[in-house]
Tab-separated table of C-alpha atoms in Angstrom:
chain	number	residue	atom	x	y	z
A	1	UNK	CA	293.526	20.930	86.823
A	2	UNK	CA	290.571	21.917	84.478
A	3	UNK	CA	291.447	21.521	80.809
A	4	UNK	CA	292.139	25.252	79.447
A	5	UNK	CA	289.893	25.940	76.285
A	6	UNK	CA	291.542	28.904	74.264
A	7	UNK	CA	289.137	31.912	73.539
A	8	UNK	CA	289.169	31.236	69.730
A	9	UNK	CA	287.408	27.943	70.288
A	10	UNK	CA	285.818	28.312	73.639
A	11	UNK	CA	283.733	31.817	72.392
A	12	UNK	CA	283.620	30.552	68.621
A	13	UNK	CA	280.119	31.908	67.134
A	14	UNK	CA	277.389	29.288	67.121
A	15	UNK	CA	275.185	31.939	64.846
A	16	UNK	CA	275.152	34.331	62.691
A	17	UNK	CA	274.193	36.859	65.482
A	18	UNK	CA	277.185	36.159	67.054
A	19	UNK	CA	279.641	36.350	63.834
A	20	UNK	CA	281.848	39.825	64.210
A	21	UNK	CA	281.782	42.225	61.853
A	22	UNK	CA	280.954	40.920	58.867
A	23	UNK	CA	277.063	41.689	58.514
A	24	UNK	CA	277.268	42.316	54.722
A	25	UNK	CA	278.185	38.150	54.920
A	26	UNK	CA	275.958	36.861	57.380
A	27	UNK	CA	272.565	39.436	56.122
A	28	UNK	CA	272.604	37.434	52.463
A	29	UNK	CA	273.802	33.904	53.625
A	30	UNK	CA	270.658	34.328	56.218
A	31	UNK	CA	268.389	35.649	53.725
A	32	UNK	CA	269.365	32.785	50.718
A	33	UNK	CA	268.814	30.006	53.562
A	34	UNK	CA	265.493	31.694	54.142
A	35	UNK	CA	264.456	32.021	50.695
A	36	UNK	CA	265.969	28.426	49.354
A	37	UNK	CA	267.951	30.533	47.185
A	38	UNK	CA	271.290	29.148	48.125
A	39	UNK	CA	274.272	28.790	45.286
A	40	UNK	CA	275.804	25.325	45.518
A	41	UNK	CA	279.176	26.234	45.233
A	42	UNK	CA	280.521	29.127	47.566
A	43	UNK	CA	283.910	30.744	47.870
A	44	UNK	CA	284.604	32.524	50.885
A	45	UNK	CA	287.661	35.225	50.703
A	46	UNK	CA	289.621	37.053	53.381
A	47	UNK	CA	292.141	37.329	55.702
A	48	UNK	CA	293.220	34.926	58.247
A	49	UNK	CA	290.701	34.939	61.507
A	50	UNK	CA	288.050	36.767	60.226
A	51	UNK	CA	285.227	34.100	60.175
A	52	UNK	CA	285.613	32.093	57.290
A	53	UNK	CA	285.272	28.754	58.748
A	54	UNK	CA	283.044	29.816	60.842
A	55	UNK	CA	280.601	31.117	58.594
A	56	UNK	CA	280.468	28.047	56.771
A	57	UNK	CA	280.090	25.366	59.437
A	58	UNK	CA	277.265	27.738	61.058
A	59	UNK	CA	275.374	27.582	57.459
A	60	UNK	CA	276.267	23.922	56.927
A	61	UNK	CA	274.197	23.777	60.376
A	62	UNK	CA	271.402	25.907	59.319
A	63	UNK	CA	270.822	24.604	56.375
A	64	UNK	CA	270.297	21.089	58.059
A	65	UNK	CA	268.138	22.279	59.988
A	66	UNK	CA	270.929	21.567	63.270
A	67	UNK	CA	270.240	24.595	65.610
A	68	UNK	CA	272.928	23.150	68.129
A	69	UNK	CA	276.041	21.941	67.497
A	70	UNK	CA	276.173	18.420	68.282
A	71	UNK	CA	278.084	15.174	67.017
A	72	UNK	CA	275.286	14.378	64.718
A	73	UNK	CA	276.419	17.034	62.431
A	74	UNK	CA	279.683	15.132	61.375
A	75	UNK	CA	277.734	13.151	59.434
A	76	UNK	CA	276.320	15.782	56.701
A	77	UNK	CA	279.212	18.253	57.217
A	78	UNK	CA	282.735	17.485	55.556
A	79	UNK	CA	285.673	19.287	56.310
A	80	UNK	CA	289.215	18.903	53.936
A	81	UNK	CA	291.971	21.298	54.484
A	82	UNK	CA	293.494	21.800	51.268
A	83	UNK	CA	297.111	22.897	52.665
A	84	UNK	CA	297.517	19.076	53.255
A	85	UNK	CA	294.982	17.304	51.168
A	86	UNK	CA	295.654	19.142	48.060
A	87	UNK	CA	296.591	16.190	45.261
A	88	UNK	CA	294.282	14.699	42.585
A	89	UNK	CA	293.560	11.253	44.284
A	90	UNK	CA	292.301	13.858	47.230
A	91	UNK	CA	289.772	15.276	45.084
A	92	UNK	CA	288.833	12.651	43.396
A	93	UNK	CA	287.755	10.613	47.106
A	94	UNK	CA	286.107	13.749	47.582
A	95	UNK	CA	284.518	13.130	44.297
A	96	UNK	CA	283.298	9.457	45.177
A	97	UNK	CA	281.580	10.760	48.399
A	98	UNK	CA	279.344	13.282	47.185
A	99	UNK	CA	277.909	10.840	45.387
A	100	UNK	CA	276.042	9.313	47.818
A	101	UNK	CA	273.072	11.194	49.538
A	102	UNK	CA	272.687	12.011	53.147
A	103	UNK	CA	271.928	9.849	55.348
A	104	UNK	CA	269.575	12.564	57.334
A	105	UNK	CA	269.134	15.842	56.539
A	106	UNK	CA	268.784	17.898	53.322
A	107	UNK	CA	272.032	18.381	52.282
A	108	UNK	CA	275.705	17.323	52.734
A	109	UNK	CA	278.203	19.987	52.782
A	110	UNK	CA	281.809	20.249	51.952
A	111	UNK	CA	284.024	22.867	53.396
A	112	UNK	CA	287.028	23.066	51.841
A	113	UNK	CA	289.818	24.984	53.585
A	114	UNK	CA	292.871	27.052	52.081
A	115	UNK	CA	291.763	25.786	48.932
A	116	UNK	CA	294.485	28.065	46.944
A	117	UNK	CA	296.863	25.069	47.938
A	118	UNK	CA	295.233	22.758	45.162
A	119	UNK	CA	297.273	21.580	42.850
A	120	UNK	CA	296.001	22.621	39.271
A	121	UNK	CA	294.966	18.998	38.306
A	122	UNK	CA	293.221	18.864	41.958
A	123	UNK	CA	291.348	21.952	39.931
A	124	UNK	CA	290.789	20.448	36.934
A	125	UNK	CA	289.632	17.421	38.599
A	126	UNK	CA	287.022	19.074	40.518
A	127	UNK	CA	285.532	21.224	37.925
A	128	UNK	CA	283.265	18.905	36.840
A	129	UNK	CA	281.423	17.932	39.915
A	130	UNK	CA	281.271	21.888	40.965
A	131	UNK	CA	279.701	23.243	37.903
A	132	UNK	CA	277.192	20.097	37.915
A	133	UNK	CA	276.608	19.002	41.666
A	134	UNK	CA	274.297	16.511	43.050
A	135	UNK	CA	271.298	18.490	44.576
A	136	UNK	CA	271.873	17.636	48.145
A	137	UNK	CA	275.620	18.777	47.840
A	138	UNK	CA	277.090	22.080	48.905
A	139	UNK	CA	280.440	22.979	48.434
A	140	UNK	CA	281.913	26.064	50.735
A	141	UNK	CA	285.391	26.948	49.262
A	142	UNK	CA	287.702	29.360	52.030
A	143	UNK	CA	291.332	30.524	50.966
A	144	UNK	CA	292.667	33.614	52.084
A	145	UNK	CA	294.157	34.260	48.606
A	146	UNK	CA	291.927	34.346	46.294
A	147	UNK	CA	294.222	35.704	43.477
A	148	UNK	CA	295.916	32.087	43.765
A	149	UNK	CA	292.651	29.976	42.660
A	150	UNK	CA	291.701	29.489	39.242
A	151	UNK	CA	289.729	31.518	37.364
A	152	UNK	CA	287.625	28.386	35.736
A	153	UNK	CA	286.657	27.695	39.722
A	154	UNK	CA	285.987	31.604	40.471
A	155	UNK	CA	283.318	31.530	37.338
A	156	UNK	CA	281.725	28.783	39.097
A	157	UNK	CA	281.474	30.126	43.071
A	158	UNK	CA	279.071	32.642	44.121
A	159	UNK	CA	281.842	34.738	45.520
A	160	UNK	CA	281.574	36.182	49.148
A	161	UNK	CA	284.522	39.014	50.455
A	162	UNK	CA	285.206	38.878	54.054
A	163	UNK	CA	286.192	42.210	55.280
A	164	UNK	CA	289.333	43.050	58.133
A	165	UNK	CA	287.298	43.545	61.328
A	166	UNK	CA	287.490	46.743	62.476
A	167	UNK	CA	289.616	48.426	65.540
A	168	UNK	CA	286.144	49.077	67.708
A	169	UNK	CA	284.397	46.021	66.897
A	170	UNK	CA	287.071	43.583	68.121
A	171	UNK	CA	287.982	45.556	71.268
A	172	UNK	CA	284.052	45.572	72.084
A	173	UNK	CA	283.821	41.937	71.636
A	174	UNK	CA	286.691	41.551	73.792
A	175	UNK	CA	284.617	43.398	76.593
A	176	UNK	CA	282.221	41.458	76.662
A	177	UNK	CA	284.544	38.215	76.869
A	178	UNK	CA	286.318	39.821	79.988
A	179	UNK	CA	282.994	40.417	81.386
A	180	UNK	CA	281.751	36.949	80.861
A	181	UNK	CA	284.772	35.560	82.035
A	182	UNK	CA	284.969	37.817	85.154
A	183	UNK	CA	288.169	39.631	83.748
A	184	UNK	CA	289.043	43.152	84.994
A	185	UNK	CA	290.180	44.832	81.689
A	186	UNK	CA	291.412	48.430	80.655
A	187	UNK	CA	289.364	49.771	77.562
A	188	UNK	CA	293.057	50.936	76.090
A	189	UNK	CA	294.375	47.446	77.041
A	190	UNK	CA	291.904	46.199	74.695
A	191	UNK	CA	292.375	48.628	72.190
A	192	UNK	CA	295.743	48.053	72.166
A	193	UNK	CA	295.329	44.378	71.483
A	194	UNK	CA	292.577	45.004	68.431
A	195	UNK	CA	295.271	47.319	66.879
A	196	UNK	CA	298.013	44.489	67.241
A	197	UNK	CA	295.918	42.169	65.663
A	198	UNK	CA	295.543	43.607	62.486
A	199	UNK	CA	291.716	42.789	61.743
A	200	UNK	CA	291.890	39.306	62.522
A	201	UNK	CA	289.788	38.353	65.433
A	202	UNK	CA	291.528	35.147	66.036
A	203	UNK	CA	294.186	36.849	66.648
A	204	UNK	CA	293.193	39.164	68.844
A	205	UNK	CA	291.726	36.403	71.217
A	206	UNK	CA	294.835	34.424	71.176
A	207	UNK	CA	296.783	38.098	72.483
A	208	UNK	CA	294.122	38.674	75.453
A	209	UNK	CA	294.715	35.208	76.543
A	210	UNK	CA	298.562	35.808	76.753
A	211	UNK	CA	298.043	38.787	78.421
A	212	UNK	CA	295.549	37.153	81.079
A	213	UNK	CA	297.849	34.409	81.533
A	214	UNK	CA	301.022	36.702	82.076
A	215	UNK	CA	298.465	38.695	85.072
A	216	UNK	CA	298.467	36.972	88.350
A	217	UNK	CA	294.929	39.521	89.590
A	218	UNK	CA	293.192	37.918	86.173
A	219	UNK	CA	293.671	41.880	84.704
A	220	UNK	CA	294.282	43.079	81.238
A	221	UNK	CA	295.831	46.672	81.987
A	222	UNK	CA	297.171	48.876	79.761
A	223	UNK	CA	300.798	48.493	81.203
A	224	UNK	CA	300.779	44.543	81.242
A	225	UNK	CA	299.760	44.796	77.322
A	226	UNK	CA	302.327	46.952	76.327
A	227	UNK	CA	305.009	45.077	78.443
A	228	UNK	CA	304.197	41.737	76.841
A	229	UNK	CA	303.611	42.996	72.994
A	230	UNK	CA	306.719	45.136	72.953
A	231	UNK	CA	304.945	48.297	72.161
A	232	UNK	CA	305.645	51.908	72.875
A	233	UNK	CA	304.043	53.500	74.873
A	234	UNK	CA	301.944	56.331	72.926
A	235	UNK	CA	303.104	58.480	76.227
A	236	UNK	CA	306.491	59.038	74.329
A	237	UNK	CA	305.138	60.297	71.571
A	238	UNK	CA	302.913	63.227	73.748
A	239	UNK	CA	306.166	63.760	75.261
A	240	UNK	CA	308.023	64.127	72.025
A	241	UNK	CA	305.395	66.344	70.398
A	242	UNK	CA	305.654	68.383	73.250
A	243	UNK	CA	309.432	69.028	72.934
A	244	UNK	CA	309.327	69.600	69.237
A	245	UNK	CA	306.910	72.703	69.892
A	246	UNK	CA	309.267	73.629	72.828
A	247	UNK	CA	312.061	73.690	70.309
A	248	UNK	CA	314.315	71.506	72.418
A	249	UNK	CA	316.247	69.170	70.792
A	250	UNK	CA	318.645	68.203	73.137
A	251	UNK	CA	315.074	67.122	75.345
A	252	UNK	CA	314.162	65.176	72.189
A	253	UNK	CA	317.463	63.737	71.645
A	254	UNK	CA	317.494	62.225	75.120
A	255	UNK	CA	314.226	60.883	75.334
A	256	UNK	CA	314.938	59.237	72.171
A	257	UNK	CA	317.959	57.429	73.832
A	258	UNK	CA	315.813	56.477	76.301
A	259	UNK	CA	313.948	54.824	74.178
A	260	UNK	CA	316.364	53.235	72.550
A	261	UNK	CA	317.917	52.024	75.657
A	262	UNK	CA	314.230	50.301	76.521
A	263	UNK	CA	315.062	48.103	73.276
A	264	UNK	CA	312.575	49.876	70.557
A	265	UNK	CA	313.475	49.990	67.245
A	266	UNK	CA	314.233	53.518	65.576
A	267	UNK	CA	312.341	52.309	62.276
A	268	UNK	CA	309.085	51.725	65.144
A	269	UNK	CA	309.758	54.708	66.286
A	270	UNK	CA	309.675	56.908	63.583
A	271	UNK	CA	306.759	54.641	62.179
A	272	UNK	CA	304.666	55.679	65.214
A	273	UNK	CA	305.341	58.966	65.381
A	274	UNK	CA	304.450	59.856	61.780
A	275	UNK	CA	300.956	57.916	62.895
A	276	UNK	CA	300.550	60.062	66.521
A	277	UNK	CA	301.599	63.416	64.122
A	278	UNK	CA	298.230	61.765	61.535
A	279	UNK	CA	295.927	61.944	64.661
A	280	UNK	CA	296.587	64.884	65.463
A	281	UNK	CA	296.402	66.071	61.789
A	282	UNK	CA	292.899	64.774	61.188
A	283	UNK	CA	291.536	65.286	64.968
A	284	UNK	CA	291.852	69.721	63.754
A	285	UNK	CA	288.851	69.088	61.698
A	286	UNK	CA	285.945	67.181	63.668
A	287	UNK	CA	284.223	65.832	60.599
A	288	UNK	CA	287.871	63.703	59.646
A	289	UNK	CA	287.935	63.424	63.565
A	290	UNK	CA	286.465	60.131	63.101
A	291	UNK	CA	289.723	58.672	60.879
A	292	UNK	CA	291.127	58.193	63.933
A	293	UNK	CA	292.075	55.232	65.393
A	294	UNK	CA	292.464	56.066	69.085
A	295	UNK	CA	290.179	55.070	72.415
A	296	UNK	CA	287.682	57.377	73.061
A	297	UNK	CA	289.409	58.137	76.599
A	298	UNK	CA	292.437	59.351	74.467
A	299	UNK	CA	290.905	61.901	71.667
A	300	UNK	CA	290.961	64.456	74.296
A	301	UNK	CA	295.067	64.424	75.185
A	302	UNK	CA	295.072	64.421	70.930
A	303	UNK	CA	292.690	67.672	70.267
A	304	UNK	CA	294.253	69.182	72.741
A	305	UNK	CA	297.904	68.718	71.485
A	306	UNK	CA	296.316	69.572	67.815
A	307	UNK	CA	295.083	72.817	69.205
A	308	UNK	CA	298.710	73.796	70.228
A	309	UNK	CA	300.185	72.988	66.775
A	310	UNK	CA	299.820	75.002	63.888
A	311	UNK	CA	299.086	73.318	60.844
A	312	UNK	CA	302.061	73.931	58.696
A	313	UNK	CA	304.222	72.537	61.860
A	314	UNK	CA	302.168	69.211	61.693
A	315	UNK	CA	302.663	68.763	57.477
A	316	UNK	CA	305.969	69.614	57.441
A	317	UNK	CA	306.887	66.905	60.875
A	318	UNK	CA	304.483	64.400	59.172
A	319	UNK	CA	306.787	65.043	55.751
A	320	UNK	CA	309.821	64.854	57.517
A	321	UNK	CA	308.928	61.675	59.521
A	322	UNK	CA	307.987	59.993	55.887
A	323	UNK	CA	310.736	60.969	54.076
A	324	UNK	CA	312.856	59.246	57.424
A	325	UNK	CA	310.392	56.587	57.477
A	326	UNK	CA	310.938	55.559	53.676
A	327	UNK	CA	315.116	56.036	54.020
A	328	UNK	CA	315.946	54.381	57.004
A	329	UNK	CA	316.750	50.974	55.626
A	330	UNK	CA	319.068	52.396	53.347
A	331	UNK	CA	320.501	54.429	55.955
A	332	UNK	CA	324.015	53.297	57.286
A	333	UNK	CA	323.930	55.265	60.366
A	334	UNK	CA	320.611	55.034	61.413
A	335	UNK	CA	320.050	56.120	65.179
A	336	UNK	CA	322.090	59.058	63.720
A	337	UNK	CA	319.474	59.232	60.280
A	338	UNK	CA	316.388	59.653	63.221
A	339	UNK	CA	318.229	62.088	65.015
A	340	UNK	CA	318.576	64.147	62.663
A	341	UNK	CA	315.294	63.987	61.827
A	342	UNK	CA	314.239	64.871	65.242
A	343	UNK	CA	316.250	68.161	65.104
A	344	UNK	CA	314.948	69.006	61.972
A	345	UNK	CA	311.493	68.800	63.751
A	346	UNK	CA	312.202	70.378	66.553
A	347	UNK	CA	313.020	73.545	64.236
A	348	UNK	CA	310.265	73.273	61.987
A	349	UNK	CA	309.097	77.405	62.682
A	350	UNK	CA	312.470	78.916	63.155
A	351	UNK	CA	312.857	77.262	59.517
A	352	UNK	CA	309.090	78.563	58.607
A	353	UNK	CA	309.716	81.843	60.228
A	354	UNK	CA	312.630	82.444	58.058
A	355	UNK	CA	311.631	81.560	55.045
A	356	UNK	CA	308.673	83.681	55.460
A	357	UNK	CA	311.388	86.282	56.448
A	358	UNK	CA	312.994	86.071	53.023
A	359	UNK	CA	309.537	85.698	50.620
A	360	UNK	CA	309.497	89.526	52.359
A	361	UNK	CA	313.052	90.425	51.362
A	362	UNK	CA	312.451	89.358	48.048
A	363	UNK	CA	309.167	91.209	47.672
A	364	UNK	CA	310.596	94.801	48.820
């Protein structure tokens, strides 16, 4: 048996070319590398999985002069994680390395991970060496909070903001992983997963693995990735749409206990179907078309849904699924809170029709 290699690690960038996402990041770090403009002290900020690390051990690399990543590197490239390496004595052994020279190379580098979990004399022990560093010592700071660090060691970092990775870039870069890896894989499978993952590309890797593993055909469909994540199928939420302009509540009622009876929360629910009832809001106007998070092979089943709804149907169901949205918690009953809801929806122009009915009245 072969040892398994997780995606994370096993498709980890080796360049900047390869980094996902964040070109702002990669653009300058290339261009100060090429013009020997480099700070000495850099703090790298974002969320989790997003290419912090990354970043900085591929610059530690190129800034060597290492093109490949061999075992050579360990000796100019230091990495402490913070989380557990985060008292004064720590520091100040860090402190007592840097300062002796490399012992080839230009430059020795010290990534510091999580570094928000200093302690504040870990801080004020380190100031010293950061503002005034050796010349052959770079320090790369990562912490996904950057609120948490000092402001004494913010004034002395060339700061660099990481940004969430988006929906389209992650689920592309998945393709091309199933593709390299001989994977058969559903473009809304993958979707699905880049959603789930929240912007973090780490974690989005360590979800297609699961849902390879959990496939005995070495597929990622659609079906498999909503079994395994516990998510609802968007086809409810056509359906549901559907019944609300049909005016039938007792339809909506029981698909909702279906639902229910598959294990979904009412809170996810209602959640998701104040997002599906946002899609199809923005999808009326093609130029806010493109504020939609959906695959490509899906816009079509949203326009046309749009198309059928008018647009005071889709504010006031989009109201109504806030308003349920924001008071479920503090609902006691709360199957019976949604249900409600649901009705109220699936009256929406009897109620509009009416009203409009009496604004007559009132003017005669």
């Amino acid at each position: 048996m072969e040892n398994f290699v997780v995606s994370a690690r096993k498709y980890r960038p080796q360049g900047f070319d390869e980094v996902v996402g964040q070109e702002h990041i990669t653009t300058t770090l290339r261009n100060a590398i090429d013009s020997n403009q480099l700070a000495q002290a850099l703090l790298f900020c974002g969320p989790r999985g997003v290419g912090k690390t990354t970043c900085a051990r591929i610059m530690a690399r190129l800034i060597n002069g290492f093109e490949e990543n061999t075992e050579n590197n360990s000796l100019n490239i230091f990495e402490l994680d913070a989380a557990s390496n985060n008292s004064v004595d720590d520091i100040r052994n860090l402190i007592d390395q840097v300062r002796y020279p490399p012992q080839q190379g230009k430059y020795k580098v010290y990534i510091i991970d999580e570094v928000h979990m200093l302690s504040t004399q870990a801080f004020n022990a380190f100031l010293k060496t950061l503002e005034e560093p050796p010349p052959y010592a770079i320090f790369i700071l990562a912490t996904t909070e950057k609120h948490k660090v000092i402001p004494t060691i913010l004034s002395r970092c060339q700061i660099f903001d990481f940004n969430r990775i988006q929906v389209s870039d992650i689920s592309d870069h998945l393709m091309k992983i199933a593709e390299k890896e001989d994977i058969k894989a559903e473009t809304e499978a993958l979707h699905l997963i880049a959603q789930k993952a929240d912007g973090a590309l780490r974690d989005a890797l360590s979800i297609f693995d699961l849902i390879v593993t959990f496939s005995n055909n070495r597929e990622v469909t659609y079906q498999s990735t909503i079994d395994n994540l516990h998510i609802l199928d968007y086809e409810y939420y056509f359906k549901v749409t559907d019944q609300m302009l049909a005016e039938s509540h007792s339809d909506l009622l029981m698909t909702f206990d279906e639902i229910q009876r598959k294990g979904f929360d009412g809170h996810l629910f209602i959640s998701g179907l104040a997002s599906h009832l946002r899609n199809l809001l923005v999808c009326r106007d093609p130029r806010t078309a493109e504020l939609m998070d959906v695959p490509e092979t899906a816009r079509a089943r949203y326009s046309d849904q749009a198309q059928r709804a008018s647009l005071s149907f889709l504010m006031t169901a989009l109201n109504l699924a806030n308003q349920c949205d924001m008071q479920y918690k503090a609902s006691k009953n709360q199957r019976l809170h949604v249900e409600l809801c649901l009705m109220k929806m699936a009256h929406i122009a009897h109620a509009v029709s009416l009203a409009a009915n009496g604004e007559v009245k009132k003017k005669a």
